[in-house]
Short mmCIF file of C-alpha atoms in Angstrom, two decimals:
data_model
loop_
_atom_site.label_atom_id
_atom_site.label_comp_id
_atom_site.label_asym_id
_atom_site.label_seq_id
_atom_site.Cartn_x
_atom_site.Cartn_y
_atom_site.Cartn_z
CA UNK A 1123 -5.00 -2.40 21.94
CA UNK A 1124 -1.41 -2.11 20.46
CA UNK A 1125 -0.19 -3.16 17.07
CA UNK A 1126 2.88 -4.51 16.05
CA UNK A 1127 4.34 -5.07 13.06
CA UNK A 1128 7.87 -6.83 12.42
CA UNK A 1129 9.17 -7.12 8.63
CA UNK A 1130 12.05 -8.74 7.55
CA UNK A 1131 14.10 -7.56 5.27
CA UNK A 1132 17.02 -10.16 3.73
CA UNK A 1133 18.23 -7.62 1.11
CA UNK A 1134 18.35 -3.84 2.47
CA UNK A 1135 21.63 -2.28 3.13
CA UNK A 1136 23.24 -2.13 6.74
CA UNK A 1137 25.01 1.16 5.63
CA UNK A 1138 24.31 4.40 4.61
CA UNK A 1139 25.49 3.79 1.14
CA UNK A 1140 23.20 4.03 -1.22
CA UNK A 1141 21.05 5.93 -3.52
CA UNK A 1142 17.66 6.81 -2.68
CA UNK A 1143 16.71 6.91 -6.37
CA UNK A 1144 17.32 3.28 -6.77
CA UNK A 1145 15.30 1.36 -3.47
CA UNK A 1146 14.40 -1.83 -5.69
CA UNK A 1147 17.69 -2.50 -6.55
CA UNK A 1148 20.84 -1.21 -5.17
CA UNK A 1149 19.09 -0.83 -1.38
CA UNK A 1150 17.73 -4.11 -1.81
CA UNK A 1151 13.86 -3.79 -1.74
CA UNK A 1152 13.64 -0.58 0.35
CA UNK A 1153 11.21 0.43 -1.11
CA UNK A 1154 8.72 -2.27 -0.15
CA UNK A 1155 9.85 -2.25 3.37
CA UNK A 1156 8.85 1.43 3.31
CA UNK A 1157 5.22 1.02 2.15
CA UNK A 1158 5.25 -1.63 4.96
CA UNK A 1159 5.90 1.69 7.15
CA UNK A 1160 3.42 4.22 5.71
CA UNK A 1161 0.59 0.64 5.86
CA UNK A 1162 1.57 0.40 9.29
CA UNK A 1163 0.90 3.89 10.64
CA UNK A 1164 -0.78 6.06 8.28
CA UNK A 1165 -4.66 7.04 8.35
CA UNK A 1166 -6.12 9.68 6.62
CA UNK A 1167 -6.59 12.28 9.04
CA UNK A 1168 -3.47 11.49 11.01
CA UNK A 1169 -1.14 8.01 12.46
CA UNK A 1170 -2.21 5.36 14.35
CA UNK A 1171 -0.26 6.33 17.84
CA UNK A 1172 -0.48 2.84 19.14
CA UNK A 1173 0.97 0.94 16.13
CA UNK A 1174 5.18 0.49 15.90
CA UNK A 1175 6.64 -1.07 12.76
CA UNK A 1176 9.98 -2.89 13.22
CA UNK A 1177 12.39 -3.08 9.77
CA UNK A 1178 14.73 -6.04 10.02
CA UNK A 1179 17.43 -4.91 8.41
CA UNK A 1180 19.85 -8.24 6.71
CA UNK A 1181 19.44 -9.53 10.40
CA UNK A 1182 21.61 -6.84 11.85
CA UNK A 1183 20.28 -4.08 12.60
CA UNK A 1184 16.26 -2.97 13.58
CA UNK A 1185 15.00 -0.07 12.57
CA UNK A 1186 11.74 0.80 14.59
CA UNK A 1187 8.86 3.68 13.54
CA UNK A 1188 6.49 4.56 16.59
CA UNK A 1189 3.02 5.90 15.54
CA UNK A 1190 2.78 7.84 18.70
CA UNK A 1191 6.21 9.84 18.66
CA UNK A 1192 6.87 10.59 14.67
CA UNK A 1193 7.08 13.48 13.71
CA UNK A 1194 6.07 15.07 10.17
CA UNK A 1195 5.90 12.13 8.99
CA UNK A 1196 5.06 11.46 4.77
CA UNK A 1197 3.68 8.38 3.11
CA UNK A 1198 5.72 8.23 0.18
CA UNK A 1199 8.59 6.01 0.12
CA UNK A 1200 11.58 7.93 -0.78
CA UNK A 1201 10.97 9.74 2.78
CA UNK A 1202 10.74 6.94 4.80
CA UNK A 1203 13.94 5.35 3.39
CA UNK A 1204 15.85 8.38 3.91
CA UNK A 1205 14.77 8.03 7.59
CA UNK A 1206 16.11 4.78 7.47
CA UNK A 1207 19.51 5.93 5.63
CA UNK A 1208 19.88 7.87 8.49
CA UNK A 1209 19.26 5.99 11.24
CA UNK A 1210 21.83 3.47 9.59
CA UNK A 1211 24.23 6.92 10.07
CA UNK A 1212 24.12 6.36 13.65
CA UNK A 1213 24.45 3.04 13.57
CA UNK A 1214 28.08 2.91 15.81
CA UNK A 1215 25.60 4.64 18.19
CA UNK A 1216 23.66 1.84 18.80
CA UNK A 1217 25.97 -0.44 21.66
CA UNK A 1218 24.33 -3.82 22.58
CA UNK A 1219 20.56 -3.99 21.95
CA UNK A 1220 19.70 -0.43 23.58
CA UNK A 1221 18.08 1.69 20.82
CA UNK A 1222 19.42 4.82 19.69
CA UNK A 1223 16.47 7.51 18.66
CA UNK A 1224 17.56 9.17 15.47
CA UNK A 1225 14.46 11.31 14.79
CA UNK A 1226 11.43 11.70 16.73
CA UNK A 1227 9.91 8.15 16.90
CA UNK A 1228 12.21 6.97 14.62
CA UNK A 1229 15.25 4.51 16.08
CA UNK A 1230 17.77 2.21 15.23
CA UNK A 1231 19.49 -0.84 17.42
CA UNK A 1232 21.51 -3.55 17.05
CA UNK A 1233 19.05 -6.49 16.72
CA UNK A 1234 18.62 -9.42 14.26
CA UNK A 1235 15.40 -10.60 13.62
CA UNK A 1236 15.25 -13.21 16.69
CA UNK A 1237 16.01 -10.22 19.49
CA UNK A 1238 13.46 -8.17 17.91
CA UNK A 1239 10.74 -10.54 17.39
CA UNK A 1240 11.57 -11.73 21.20
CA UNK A 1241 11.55 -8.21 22.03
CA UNK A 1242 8.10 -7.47 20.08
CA UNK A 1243 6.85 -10.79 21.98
CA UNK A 1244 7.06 -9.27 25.25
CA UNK A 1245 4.21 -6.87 24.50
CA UNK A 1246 2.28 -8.82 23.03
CA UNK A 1247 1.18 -12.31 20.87
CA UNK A 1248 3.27 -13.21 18.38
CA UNK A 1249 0.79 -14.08 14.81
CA UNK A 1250 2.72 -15.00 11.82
CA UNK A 1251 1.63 -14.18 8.49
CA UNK A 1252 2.09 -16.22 5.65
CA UNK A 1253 0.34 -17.35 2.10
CA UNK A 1254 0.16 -20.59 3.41
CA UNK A 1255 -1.62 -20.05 7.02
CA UNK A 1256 -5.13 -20.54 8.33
CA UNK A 1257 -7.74 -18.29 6.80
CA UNK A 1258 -8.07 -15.47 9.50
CA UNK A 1259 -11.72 -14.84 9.54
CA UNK A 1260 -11.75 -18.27 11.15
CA UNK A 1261 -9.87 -17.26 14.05
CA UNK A 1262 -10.38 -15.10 17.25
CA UNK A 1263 -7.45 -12.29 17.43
CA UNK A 1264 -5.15 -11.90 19.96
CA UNK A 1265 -4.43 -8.89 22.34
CA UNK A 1266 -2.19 -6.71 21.43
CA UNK A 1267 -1.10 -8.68 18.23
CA UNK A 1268 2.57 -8.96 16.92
CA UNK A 1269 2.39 -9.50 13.29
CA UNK A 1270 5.40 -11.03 11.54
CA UNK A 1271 6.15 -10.92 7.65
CA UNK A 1272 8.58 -11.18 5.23
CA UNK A 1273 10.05 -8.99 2.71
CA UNK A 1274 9.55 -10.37 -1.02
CA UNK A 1275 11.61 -14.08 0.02
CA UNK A 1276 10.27 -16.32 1.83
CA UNK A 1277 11.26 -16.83 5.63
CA UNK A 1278 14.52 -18.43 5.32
CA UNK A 1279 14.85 -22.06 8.00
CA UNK A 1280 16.36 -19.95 10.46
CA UNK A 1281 13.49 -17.30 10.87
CA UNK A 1282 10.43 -20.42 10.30
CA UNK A 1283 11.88 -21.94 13.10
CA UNK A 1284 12.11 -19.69 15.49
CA UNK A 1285 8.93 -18.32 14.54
CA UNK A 1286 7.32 -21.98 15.14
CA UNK A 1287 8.44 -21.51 18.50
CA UNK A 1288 7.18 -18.17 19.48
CA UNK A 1289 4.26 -17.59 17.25
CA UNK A 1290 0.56 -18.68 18.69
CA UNK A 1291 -1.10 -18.49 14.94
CA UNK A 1292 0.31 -18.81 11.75
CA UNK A 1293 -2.63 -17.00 9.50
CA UNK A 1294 -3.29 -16.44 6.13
CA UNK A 1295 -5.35 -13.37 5.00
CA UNK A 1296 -6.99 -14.11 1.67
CA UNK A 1297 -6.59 -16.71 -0.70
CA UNK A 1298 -3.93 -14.97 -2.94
CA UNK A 1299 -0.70 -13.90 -1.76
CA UNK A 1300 -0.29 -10.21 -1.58
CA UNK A 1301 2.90 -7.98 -1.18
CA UNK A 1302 3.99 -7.65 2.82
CA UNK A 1303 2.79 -4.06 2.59
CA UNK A 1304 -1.01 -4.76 1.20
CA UNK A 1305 -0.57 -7.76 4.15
CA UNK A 1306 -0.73 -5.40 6.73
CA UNK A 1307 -3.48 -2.84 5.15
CA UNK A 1308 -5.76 -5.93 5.24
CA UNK A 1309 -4.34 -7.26 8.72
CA UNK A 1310 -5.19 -3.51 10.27
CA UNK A 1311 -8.84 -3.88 8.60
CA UNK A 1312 -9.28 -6.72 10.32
CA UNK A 1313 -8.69 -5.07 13.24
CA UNK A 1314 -10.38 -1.96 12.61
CA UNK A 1315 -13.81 -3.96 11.58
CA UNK A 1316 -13.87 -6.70 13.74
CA UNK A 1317 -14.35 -9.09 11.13
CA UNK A 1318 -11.16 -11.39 12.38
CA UNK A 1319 -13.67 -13.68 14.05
CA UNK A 1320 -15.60 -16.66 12.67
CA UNK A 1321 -18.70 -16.07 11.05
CA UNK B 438 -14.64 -10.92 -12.83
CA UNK B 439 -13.00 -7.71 -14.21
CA UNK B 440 -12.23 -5.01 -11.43
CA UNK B 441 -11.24 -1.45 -12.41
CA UNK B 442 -10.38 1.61 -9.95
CA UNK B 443 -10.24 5.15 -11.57
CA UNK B 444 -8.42 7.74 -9.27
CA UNK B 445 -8.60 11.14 -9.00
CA UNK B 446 -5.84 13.03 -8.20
CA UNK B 447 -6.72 16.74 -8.34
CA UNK B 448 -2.86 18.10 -7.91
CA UNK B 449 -0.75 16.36 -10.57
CA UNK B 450 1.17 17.72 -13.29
CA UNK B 451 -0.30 17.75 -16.92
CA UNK B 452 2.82 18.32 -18.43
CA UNK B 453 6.15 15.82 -18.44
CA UNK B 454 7.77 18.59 -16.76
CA UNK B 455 8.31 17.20 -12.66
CA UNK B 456 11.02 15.63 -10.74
CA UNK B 457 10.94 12.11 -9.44
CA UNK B 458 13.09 12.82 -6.41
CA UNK B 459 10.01 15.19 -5.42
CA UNK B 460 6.47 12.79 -5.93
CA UNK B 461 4.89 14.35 -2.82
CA UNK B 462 5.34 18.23 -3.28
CA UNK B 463 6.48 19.30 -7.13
CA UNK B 464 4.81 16.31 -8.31
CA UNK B 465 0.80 17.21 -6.41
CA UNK B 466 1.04 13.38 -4.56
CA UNK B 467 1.73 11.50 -7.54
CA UNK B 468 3.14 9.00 -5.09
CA UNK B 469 0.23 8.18 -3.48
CA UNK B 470 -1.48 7.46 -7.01
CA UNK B 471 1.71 5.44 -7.82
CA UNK B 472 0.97 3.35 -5.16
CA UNK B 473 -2.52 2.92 -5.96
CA UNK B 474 -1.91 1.30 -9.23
CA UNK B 475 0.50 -0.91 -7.08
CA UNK B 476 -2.35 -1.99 -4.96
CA UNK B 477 -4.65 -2.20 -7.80
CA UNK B 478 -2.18 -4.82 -9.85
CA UNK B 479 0.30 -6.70 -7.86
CA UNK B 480 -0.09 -9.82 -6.54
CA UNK B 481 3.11 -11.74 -4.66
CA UNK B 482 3.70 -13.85 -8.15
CA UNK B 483 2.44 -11.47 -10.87
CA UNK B 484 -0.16 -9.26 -11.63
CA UNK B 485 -3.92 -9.21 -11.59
CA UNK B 486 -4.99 -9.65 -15.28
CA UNK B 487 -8.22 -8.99 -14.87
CA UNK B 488 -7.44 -5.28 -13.62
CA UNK B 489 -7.43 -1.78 -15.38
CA UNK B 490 -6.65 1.40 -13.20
CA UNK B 491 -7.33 4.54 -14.43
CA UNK B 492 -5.68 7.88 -13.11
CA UNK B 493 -7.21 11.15 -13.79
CA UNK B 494 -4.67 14.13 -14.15
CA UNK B 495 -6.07 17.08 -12.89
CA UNK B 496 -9.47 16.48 -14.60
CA UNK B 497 -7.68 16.61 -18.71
CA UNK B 498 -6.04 13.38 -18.76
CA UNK B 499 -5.98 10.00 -18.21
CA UNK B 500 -3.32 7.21 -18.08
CA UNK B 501 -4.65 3.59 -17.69
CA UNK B 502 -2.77 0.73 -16.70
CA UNK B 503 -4.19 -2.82 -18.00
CA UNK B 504 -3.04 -5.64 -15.58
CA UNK B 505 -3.15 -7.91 -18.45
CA UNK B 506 -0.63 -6.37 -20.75
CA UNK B 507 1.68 -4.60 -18.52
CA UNK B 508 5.48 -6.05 -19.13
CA UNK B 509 8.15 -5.48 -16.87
CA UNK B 510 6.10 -3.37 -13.93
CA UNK B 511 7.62 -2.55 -10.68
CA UNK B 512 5.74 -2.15 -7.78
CA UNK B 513 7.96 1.01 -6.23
CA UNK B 514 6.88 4.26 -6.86
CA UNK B 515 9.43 5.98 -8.70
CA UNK B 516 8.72 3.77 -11.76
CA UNK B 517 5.17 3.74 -12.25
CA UNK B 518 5.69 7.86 -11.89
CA UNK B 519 8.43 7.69 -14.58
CA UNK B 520 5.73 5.77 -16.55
CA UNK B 521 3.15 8.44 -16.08
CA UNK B 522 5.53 10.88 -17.23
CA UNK B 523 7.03 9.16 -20.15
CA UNK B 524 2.57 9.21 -20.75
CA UNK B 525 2.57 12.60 -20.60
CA UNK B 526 5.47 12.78 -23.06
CA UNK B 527 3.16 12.32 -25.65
CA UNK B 528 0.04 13.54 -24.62
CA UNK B 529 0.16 15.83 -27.93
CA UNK B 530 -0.57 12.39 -29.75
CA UNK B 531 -3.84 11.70 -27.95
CA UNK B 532 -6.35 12.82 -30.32
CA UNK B 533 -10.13 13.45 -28.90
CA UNK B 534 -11.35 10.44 -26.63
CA UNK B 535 -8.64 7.99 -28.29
CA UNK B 536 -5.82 6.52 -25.93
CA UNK B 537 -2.36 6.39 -26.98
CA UNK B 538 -0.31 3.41 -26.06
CA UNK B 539 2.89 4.94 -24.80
CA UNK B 540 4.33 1.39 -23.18
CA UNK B 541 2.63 -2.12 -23.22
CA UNK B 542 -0.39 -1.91 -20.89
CA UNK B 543 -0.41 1.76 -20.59
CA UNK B 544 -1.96 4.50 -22.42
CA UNK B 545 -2.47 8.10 -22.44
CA UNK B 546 -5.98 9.49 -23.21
CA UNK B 547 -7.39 13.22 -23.24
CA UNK B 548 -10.09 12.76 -20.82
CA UNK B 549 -11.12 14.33 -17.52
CA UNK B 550 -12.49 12.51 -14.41
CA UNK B 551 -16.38 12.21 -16.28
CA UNK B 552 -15.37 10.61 -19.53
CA UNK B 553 -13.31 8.47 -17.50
CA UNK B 554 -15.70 6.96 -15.28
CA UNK B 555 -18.57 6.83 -17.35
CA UNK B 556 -16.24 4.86 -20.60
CA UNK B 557 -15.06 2.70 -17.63
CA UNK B 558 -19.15 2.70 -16.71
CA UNK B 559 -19.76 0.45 -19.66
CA UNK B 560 -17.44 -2.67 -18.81
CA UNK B 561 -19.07 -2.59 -15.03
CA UNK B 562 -20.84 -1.51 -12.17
CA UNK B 563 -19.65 2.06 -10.51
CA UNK B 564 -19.16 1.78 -6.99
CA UNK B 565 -17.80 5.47 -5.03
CA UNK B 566 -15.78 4.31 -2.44
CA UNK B 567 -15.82 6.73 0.90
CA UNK B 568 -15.23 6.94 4.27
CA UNK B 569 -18.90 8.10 5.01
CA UNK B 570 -20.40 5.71 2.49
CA UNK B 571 -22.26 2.41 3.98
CA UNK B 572 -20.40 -0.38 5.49
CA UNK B 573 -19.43 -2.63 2.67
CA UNK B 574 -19.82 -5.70 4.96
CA UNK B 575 -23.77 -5.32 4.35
CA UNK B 576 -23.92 -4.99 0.81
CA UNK B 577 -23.42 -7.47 -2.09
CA UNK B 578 -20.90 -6.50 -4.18
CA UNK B 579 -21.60 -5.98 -8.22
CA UNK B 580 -20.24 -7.85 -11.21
CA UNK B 581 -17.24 -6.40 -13.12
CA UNK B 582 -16.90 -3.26 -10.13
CA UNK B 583 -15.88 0.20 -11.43
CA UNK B 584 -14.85 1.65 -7.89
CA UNK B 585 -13.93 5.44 -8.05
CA UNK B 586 -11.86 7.01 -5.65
CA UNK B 587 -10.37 10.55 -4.79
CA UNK B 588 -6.63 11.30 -4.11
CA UNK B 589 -5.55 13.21 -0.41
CA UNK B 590 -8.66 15.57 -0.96
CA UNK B 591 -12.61 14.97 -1.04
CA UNK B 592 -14.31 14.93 -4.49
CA UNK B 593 -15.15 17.94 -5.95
CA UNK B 594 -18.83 18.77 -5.95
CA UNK B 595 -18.74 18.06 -9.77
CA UNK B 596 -17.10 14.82 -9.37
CA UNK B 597 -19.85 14.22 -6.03
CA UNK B 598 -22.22 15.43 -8.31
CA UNK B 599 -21.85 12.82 -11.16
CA UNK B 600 -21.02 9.76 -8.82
CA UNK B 601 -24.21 10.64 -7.16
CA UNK B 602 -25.66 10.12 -10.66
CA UNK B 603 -23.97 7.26 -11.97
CA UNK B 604 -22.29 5.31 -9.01
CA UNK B 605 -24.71 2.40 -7.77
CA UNK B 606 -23.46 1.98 -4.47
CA UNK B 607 -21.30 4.60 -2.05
CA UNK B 608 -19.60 2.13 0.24
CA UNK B 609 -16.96 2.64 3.12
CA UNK B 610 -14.31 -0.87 3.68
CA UNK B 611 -14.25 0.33 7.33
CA UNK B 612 -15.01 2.56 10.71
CA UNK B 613 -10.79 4.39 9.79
CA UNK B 614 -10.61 6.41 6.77
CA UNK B 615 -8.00 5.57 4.94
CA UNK B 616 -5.55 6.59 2.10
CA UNK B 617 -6.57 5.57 -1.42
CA UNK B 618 -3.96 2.79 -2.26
CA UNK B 619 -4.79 1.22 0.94
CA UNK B 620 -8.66 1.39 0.01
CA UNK B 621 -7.91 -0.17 -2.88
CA UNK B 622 -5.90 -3.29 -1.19
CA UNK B 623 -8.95 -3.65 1.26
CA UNK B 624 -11.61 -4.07 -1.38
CA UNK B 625 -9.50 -6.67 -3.26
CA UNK B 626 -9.65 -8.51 -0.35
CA UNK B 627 -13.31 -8.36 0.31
CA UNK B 628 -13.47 -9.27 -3.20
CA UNK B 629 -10.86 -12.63 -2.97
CA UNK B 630 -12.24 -13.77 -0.04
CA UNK B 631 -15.95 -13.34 -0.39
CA UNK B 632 -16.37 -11.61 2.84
CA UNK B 633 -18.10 -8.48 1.06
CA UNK B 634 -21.54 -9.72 1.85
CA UNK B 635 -23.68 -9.40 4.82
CA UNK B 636 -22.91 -12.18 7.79
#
């Protein structure tokens, strides 16, 4: 079973610009969208190969990590937003929605958040997480799930309505609203544990 | 319900004297323990008051975070590090067993990994949390949990040695072992959600 996981990110830079000491501020909330990374693919003893992790950059640009191609690959966040800094390098690269590969498993293209959650959809079922879904232990997951989430806003109209369209479950995952990042931790234990099923 | 997590990390500095641009290597992981007091205390509109974390420095000190008296706390990484090391700035204050507050909600005490977990022992129930431990879906979880976990490495046999003594249960949050922070975000959600009992 694959994994997807598409953040959106309404702050982050869509240039190389900035300053990898300062990822709350001047790029915007990098920094969460990188733990949203490292939550996505990191075990252990290794990545999960059949998890990819889609970065929504100010509706732009998409910046997608592949568990099963990266490459010497660290948790922390400064190194995942430099990956991301550079991937925004090649950026004039990246013609019409055809991704450009910037590092092993790493690439960028030149999608907003509907092409890429479209794009996501086609392998897979679309699940939207938010503080104010259904409790997911009392639902049955899909295939191949496509997990959408926000960055620290909310979605904006735009992004809620599309996502009413495409989106088979809209689920919450605990009663309190966590961080996108500790979102997906729980979402993959789910998975993992088989406990996203009525009991 | 008070929850505390005390986290070993076996590489980290003792001394003030480590870049932030360099968490992973000059700094022995300190991101990943960054990022567990993250997990440990934020919450999508605030912090969890009823939480303490508790990092152990390379078995001499330790520098507690208090959920309930933090003020101004960012979640990234770089911050709670600089905290640490502004800590460590004045570790020549911290006088036997007696914490120094070096900024509201955190404090800098001269103790290794077992004076930490057996002072946080007496507000709470110590609970070793491992990837080989048993499934916490079967087991009922304790009032006021102490859980103890270890950094990128296993516990020493010192530190397995006393949580064999001390710790009441040795649970695993799933069939993937995971990274510490992540642990951490798992077993506040068994703990929100009441799911950490047998079904």
């Amino acid at each position: 079973m694959s994994r997807q996981f598409v953040v959106t990110g309404h702050d982050v830079p869509t240039t190389p610009e900035f300053s990898l000491d300062d990822l709350p501020g001047g790029a915007g909330r990098l920094d969460l969208l990188a733990r949203c990374v490292t939550s996505a693919l990191v075990l252990s003893h290794g990545l999960r190969e059949d998890v990819r992790v889609h970065l929504v950059l100010a509706d732009e640009y998409t910046v997608t990590f592949d568990g099963g191609a990266l490459r010497n690959f660290n948790p922390d966040e400064r190194s995942t937003a430099a990956r991301v800094r550079n991937a925004l390098e090649e950026r004039e690269e990246a013609i019409g929605h055809v991704p450009v590969e910037t590092s092993p498993g790493v690439s960028l293209s030149r999608m907003g958040f509907e092409a890429t959650v479209e794009s996501a959809a086609q392998g897979g079922t679309v699940v939207q997480l938010h503080e104010n879904g259904d409790p997911a232990v009392d639902v049955d997951p899909p295939t191949d799930p496509v997990f959408v989430l926000s960055d620290h806003h909310d979605f904006t109209d735009a992004e809620s309505a599309l996502l009413d369209d495409v989106a088979d479950q809209r689920l919450s995952l605990g009663p309190k609203a966590i961080h996108a990042d500790h979102a997906i931790v729980v979402a993959h234990n789910y998975l993992d544990t088989d406990r996203y099923t009525s009991y």
